[in-house]
Coordinates of C-alpha atoms in Angstrom, one line a residue:
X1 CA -29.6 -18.4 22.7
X2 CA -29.2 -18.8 18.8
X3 CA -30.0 -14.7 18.7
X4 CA -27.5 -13.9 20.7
X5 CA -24.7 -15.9 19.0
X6 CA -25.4 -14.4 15.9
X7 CA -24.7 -11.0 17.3
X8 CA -21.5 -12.4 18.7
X9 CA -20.5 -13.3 15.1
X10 CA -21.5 -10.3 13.7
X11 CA -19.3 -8.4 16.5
X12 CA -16.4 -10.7 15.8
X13 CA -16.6 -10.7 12.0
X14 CA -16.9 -6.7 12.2
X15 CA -14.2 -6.5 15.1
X16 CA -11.8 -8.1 12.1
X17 CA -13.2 -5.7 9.4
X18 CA -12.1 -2.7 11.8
X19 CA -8.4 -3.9 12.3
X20 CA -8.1 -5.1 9.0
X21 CA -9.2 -1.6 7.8
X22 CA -6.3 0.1 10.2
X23 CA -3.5 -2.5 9.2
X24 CA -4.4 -1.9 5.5
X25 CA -5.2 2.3 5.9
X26 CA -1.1 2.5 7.2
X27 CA 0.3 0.2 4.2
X28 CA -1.2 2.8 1.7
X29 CA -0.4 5.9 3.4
X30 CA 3.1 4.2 3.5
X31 CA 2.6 3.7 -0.2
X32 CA 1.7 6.7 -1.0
X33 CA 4.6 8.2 0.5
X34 CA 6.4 6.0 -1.3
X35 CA 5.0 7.3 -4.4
X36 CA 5.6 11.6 -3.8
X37 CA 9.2 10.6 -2.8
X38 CA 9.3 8.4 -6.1
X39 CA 8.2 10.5 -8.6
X40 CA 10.6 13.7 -6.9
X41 CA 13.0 11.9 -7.3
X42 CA 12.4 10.8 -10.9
X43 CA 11.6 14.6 -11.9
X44 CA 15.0 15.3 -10.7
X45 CA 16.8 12.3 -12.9
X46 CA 15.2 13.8 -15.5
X47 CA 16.2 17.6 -15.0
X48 CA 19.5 16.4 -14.6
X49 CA 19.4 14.0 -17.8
X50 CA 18.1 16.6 -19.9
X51 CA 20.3 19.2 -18.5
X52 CA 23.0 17.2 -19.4
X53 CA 22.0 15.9 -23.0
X54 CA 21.3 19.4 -23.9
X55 CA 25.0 20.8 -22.7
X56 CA 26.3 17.6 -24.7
X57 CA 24.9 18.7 -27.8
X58 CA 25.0 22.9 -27.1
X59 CA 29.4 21.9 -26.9
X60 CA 30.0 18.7 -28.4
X61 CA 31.8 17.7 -25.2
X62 CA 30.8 15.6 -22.5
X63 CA 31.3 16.8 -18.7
X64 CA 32.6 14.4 -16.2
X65 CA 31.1 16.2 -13.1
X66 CA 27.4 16.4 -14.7
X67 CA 27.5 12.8 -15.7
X68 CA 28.9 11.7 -12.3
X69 CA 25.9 14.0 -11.0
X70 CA 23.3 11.9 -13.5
X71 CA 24.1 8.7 -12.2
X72 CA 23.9 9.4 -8.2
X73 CA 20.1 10.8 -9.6
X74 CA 19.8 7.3 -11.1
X75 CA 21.0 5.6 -8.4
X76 CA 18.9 7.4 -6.0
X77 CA 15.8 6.8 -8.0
X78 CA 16.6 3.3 -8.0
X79 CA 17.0 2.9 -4.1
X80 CA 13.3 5.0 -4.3
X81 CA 12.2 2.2 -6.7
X82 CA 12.9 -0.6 -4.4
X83 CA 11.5 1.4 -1.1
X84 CA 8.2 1.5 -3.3
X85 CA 8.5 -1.9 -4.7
X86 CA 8.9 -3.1 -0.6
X87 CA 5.8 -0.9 0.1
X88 CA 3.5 -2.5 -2.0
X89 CA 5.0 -6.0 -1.5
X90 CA 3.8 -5.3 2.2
X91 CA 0.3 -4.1 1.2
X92 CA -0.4 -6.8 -0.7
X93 CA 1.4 -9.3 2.0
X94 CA -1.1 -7.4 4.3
X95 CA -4.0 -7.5 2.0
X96 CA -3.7 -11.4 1.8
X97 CA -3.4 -11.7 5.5
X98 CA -6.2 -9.7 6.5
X99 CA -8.8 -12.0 4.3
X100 CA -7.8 -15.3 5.8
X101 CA -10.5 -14.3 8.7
X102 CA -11.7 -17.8 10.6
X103 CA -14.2 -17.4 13.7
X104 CA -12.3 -17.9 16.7
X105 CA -13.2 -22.0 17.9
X106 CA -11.9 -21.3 21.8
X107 CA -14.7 -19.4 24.0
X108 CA -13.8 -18.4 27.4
X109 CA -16.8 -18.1 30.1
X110 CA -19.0 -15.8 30.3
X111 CA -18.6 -12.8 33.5
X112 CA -22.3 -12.7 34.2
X113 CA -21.2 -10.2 36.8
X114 CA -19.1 -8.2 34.8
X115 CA -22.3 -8.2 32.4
X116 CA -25.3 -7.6 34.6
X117 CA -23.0 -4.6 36.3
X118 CA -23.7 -2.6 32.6
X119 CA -26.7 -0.3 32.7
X120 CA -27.9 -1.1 29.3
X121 CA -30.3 2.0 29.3
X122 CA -27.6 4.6 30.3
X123 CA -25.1 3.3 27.9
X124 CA -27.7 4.0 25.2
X125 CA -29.2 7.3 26.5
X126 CA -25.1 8.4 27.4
X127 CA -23.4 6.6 24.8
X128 CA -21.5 5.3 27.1
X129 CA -18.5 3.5 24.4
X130 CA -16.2 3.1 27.7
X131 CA -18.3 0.7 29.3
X132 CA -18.6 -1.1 26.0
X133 CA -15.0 -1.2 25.1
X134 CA -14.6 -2.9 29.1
X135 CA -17.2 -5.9 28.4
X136 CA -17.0 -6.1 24.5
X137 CA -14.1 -9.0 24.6
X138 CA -15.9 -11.2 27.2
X139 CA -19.4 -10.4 25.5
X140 CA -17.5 -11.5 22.2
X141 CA -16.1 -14.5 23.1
X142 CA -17.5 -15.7 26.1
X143 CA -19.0 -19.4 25.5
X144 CA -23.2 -19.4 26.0
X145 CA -23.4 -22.9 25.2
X146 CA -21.1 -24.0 28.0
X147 CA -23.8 -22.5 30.5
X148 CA -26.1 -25.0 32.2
X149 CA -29.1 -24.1 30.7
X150 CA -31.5 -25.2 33.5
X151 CA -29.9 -22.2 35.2
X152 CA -30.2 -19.6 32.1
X153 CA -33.4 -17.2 32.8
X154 CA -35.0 -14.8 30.5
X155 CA -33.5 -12.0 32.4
X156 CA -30.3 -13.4 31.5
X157 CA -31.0 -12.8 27.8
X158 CA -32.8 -9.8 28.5
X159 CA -29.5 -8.4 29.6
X160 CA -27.1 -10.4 26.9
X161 CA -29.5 -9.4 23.5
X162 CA -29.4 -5.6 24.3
X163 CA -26.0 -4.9 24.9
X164 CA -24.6 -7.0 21.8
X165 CA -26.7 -4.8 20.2
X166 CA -25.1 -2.2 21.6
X167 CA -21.4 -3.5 21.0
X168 CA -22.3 -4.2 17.3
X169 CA -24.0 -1.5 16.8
X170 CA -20.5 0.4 18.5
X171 CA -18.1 -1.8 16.4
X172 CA -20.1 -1.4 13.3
X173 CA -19.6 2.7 13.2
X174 CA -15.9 2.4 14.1
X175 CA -15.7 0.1 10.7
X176 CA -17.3 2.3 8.9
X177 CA -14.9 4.6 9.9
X178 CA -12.2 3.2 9.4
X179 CA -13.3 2.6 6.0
X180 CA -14.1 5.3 4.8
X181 CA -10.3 6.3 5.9
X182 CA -9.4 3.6 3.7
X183 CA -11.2 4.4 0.9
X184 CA -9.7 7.7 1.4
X185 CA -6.4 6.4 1.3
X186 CA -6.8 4.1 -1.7
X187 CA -7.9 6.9 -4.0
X188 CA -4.9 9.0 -2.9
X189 CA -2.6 6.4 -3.8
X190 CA -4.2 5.8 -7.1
X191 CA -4.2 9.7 -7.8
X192 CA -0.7 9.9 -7.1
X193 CA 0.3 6.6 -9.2
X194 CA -1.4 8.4 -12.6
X195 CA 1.6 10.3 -13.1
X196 CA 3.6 7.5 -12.9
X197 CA 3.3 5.8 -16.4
X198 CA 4.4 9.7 -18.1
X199 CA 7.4 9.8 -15.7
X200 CA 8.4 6.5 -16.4
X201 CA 8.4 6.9 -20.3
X202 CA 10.2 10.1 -19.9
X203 CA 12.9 8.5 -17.8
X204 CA 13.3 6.0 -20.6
X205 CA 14.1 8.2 -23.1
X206 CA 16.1 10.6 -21.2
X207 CA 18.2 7.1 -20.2
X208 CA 18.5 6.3 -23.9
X209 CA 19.6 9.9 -24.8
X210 CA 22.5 9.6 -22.2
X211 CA 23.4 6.1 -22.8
X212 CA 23.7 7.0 -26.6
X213 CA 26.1 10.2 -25.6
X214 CA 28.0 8.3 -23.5
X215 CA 28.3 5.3 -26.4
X216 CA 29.7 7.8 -28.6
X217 CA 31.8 9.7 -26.7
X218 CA 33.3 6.6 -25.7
X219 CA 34.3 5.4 -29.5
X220 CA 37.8 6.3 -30.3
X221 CA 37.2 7.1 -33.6
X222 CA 34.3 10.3 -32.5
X223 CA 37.0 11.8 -30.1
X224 CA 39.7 15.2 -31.1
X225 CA 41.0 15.5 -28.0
X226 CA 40.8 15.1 -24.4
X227 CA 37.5 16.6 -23.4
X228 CA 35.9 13.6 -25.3
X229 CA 34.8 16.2 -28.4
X230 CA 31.4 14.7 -30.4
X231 CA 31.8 14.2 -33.6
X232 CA 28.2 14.8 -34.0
X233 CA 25.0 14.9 -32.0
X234 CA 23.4 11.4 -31.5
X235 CA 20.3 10.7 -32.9
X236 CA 17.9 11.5 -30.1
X237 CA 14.8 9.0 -29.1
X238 CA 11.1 10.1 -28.3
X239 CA 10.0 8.4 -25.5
X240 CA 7.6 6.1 -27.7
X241 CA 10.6 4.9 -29.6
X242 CA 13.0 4.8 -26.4
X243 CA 10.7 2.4 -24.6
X244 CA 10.4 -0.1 -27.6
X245 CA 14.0 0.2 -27.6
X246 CA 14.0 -0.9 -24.2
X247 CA 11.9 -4.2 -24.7
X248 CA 8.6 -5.1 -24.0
X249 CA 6.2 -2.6 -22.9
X250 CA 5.4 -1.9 -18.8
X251 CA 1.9 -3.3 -19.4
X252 CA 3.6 -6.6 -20.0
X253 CA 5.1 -7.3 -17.2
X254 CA 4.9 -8.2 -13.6
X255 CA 7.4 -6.4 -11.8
X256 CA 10.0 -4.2 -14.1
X257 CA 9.1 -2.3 -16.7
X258 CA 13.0 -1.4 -17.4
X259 CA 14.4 -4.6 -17.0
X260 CA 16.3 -5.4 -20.7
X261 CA 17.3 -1.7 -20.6
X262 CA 21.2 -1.9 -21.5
X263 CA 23.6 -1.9 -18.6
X264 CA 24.5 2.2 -18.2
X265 CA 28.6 2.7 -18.0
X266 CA 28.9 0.0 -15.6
X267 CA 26.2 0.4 -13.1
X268 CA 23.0 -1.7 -13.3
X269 CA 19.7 -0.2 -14.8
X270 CA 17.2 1.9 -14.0
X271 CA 14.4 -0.5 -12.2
X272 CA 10.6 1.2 -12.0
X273 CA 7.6 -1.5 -11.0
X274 CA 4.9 -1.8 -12.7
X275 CA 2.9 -2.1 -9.5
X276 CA 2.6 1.9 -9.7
X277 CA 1.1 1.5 -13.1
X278 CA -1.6 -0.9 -11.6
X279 CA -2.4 1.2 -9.0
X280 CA -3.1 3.8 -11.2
X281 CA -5.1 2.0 -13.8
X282 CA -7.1 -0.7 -11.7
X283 CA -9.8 0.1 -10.1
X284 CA -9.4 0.7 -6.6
X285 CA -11.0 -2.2 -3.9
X286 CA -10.1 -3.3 -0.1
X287 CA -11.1 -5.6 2.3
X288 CA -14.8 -6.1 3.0
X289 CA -16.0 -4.4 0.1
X290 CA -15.1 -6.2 -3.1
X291 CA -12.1 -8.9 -4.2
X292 CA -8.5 -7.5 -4.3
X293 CA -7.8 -5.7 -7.6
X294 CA -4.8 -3.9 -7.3
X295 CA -2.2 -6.5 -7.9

């Protein structure tokens, strides 16, 4: 009796590791989609940006249209910032959820005839997963101790020990599996959030660039005539100095790494999350193999 209640927690604890490996594989594919759609559409805030800085300072003259095109690229990239953001809020939601495993208390009773109907022998020699998948919930959970057990026999273990054996045995390979699809799927999503922390420097700088033409071209005194004329080019920023200009580095904090980055003509400012920069950095980890590390 006690060996076969340990297989039936070792079924139930690896039935959990299995669906917590499926929940968690489709937050970071999600993720990662997140993250290609992200970064596209930071690559083209920043074709347009720089497109638009260098016609500033090739004319001395600001355009209307290609600003107006600038900001709907911010604002786009913002609205992908907050998709990602929601992303990994749900992974780690998920992650969290997943790890609060508890063996189930309520047993139902065993259905010996259900049981004793399994060729134990041909599901081994066939691999017969069907059969399995039809008995492995009342195998799992059915209650041995509520049995009378006057009335258990050997032959009633000799049927019971075997074909757990066989179910864990089953569950066990689908884990593995399924986490292996997870490991998969946490390394892409790291390898896709190492380009992050460039793009994210870049877009700082290009926003500093623009904010400064537009500061200029905004002061009465820099204007000749209607076409908002520069006086001269602004001084332009490397990213290194744009980002110290835009307060404290990403590293530092917990969920913007753009957050004291002046307001830009009116509309609010350019948002990224520092959760891409963890996923890049931290080393990777899931459920059932090591403690959370990616948040």
């Amino acid at each position: 009796m006690q060996l076969f209640r340990l297989l039936q927690l070792a079924i139930e604890y690896v039935s959990h590791l299995r669906s917590a490996h499926v929940a968690l594989l489709l937050r970071y594919q999600e993720a990662a989609a997140c993250v290609e759609s992200w970064c596209t559409s930071a690559r083209y805030y920043l074709e347009e940006g720089d497109a638009f800085v260098s016609e500033c300072l090739a004319v001395l003259a600001m355009s209307r249209n290609r600003l107006a095109t600038v900001d709907a690229a911010r604002r786009n990239l913002e609205e992908q910032d907050r998709t990602y953001n929601d992303a990994l809020d749900r992974l780690e939601e998920d992650d969290n959820l997943v790890r609060q495993f508890h063996f189930r208390r309520q047993r139902t009773e065993l259905n010996w005839q259900q049981i004793h109907a399994v060729d134990v022998e041909d599901v081994v020699d066939n691999i017969d997963v069907k059969t399995l998948d039809l008995v492995l919930h009342n195998l799992t959970y059915g209650s041995i101790v509520a049995e009378d057990r006057e009335e258990l026999t050997p032959a009633h273990f000799g049927q019971l020990v075997p074909l757990a054996q066989c179910c864990l045995d089953y569950v066990l390979f689908q884990a593995n599996a399924t986490g292996a699809l997870l490991d998969k799927a946490m390394h892409g999503l790291q390898g896709a959030s190492e380009q992050i922390p460039s793009l994210a420097a870049a877009i700082h700088a290009t926003h500093a660039n623009v904010l400064a033409l537009v500061s200029e071209a905004a002061d009465p005194h820099a204007l000749h005539h209607p076409h908002q004329q520069l006086q001269q080019p602004p001084a332009m920023l490397s990213p290194g100095q744009a980002a110290a200009a835009a307060g404290p580095s990403a590293a530092a904090r917990t969920r913007s790494v753009a957050a004291s980055v002046p307001t830009w003509y009116g509309s609010s400012p350019l948002q990224t999350a520092t959760g891409r920069e963890a996923a890049a950095q931290q080393p990777a980890a899931h459920f059932g193999t090591a403690p959370a590390a990616l948040f």
